[in-house]
Amino acid sequence: MHLSRRSLLLALAASGALPRHPLAQGAPATLAVSQFSETRDLSAIDPMRSLDFTIPTSLIFDPLIERDAEGHLVPALATAWERVAPTTWRFTIRGDARFHDGTSLTARDAAATFAFLLDPANRSGLRLQVQPMQRAEAPDDTTLLLHTSVPTGLLPQIVGAVPVLSAAQLAAPDAPFRTRPIGSGPWKLAAWRPGERVELEATGAHWALPAPGFGRITVRAVPEASTRVADLLSGGAQIAGDIPPGLAARVARGARLVMQPGARTQYLSFWFRPPFDDARVRLAVHHAIDRKALAEATWGDFADVATGVVPTGFGGYTQAFPLSDHDPDRARALLREAGITTPLAVELDTPPAEIQAAQVLQAQMARGGFAVRINPLESIAAAFDARRLAAQERGRMFVVTALDNHAHDAVRPFTAFYAENGFLKGSMGYRPDARLAALLSAYMAEGDAAARLRAAEALMVVAKADAPASFLAFPKAAYGVAAGVEMPRTAHGRLDFAALRPRAA
């Protein structure tokens, strides 16, 4: 049976296999982190809001399943799982996990967690992320049954990262889990200053990590990248996340720059009013973009060019978007086919972090028959503001870097972009090609990896012609790490706090 990284570290420590070197002089007892993408603004610490916001959720709570350094699923709260019927999965819940208040964590807590997030009245941001899950039940303390609306071979990948909450907290009338969460993870909440920071301390009693490398952790939400770097170089933080290419040299003068493969996606999509209600116009946008030149100009070595909806190596990857797709003449021909006289005037909504990318897109799309006007926004949230968009008579484009949690499989972007109840239809007015529903169901139902890849290829033939989004790049995770901290590689580009430790001398 696979061991999770926490379990493996614990086993090695108990056997004496881990070296016991003296710590470096001045190695910190408290780990301070300046971060943004994994925290956003820390105005909320509700674990039910999104799987993209992993801090502090990943420290306070345990998931059903973890991923090892190679990205493989390994046990966490669930020690085993199997598909017992086409629409039913059984998970065996470990018996030695406890919440921070000392109560035992059982399958009934896991079932209550899924029941809460599936209830539309609770407006959980995780609800769409776990489709097509339909119902959860716990016939006993160690058995969790998850039922889906259609046969689903990918359910462990879909639900594995969901944090398991206390049924008692979920049932409490004042929703204490939103502000005073009690989890079962290695750290517990010590303090929270909304919009500023969270402070956590090790419980010392975790089932797999009783003695983590750092007993206390302080995480600050710092939107400005230069401030995060200054925090690192001044000693105010030991780790600074989301380092942009322009600040890499500055980081290297006083710390290590650690880059890891990331799962975030830079993409361009639409508010689907005219002219972007016409798939030919959307496909013309795709052919007008030179993704390789865009990634090099915007990210340098800090990103991989997107040739599929997920990075290479992820489940369901297919090279749906070869670099040869860049064809300005084809873009102009598609616009003529749609009855449009060029140049077609369009607007591109752009959050602050995407201004450089927007300027490159503006120049590239001009050669494909578009006259792009850049509309700067104050935040990424403004790109999806329903009231702002409803006031627009014409469609518009937007470019963002988001969709952080791919679950190492194309299932998440497939459902977000192409599903009948996906993000683009619900928020942006997209009307998916009717064939996509059946193709997506076939992909999700398939348990065999080779057959699933064939299903992905068939799905992408239709999805590409419908062109609801153009996938641009997969930015790498870039961290500045102080000399006193050891930071092992991860498979997902996120901080693995369980594996962080003071650096040995």
Short mmCIF file of C-alpha atoms in Angstrom, two decimals, residues 2 41 43 55 61-62 69 88 100 117 127 131 163 193 201 217 236 279 296 307 336 349 374 380 384 450 462:
data_model
loop_
_atom_site.label_atom_id
_atom_site.label_comp_id
_atom_site.label_asym_id
_atom_site.label_seq_id
_atom_site.Cartn_x
_atom_site.Cartn_y
_atom_site.Cartn_z
CA HIS A 2 1.23 3.51 -0.80
CA ASP A 41 -6.57 38.44 0.50
CA SER A 43 -10.49 38.30 4.08
CA ILE A 55 -3.77 28.21 2.73
CA PHE A 61 -7.71 20.16 7.63
CA ASP A 62 -6.96 16.74 6.18
CA ALA A 69 6.05 13.88 -5.02
CA THR A 88 -20.87 4.38 -6.32
CA HIS A 100 -8.39 19.55 17.29
CA LEU A 117 -21.11 21.43 -0.04
CA ARG A 127 -20.05 22.37 -5.31
CA GLN A 131 -19.57 17.39 -10.02
CA PRO A 163 -11.06 19.13 3.32
CA ARG A 193 -6.52 38.96 11.37
CA GLU A 201 0.55 26.19 15.75
CA ILE A 217 3.51 29.19 10.97
CA GLY A 236 10.45 39.21 7.78
CA ALA A 279 -17.75 30.15 -32.89
CA GLU A 296 8.21 34.11 -23.83
CA THR A 307 -0.61 22.94 -26.08
CA ARG A 336 -14.76 37.05 -43.52
CA ASP A 349 -10.67 43.13 -20.01
CA ILE A 374 -7.41 47.12 -23.58
CA ILE A 380 -9.37 39.58 -11.34
CA PHE A 384 -16.41 38.10 -13.86
CA ALA A 450 -5.75 4.62 -22.42
CA VAL A 462 -15.55 19.28 -30.77
#
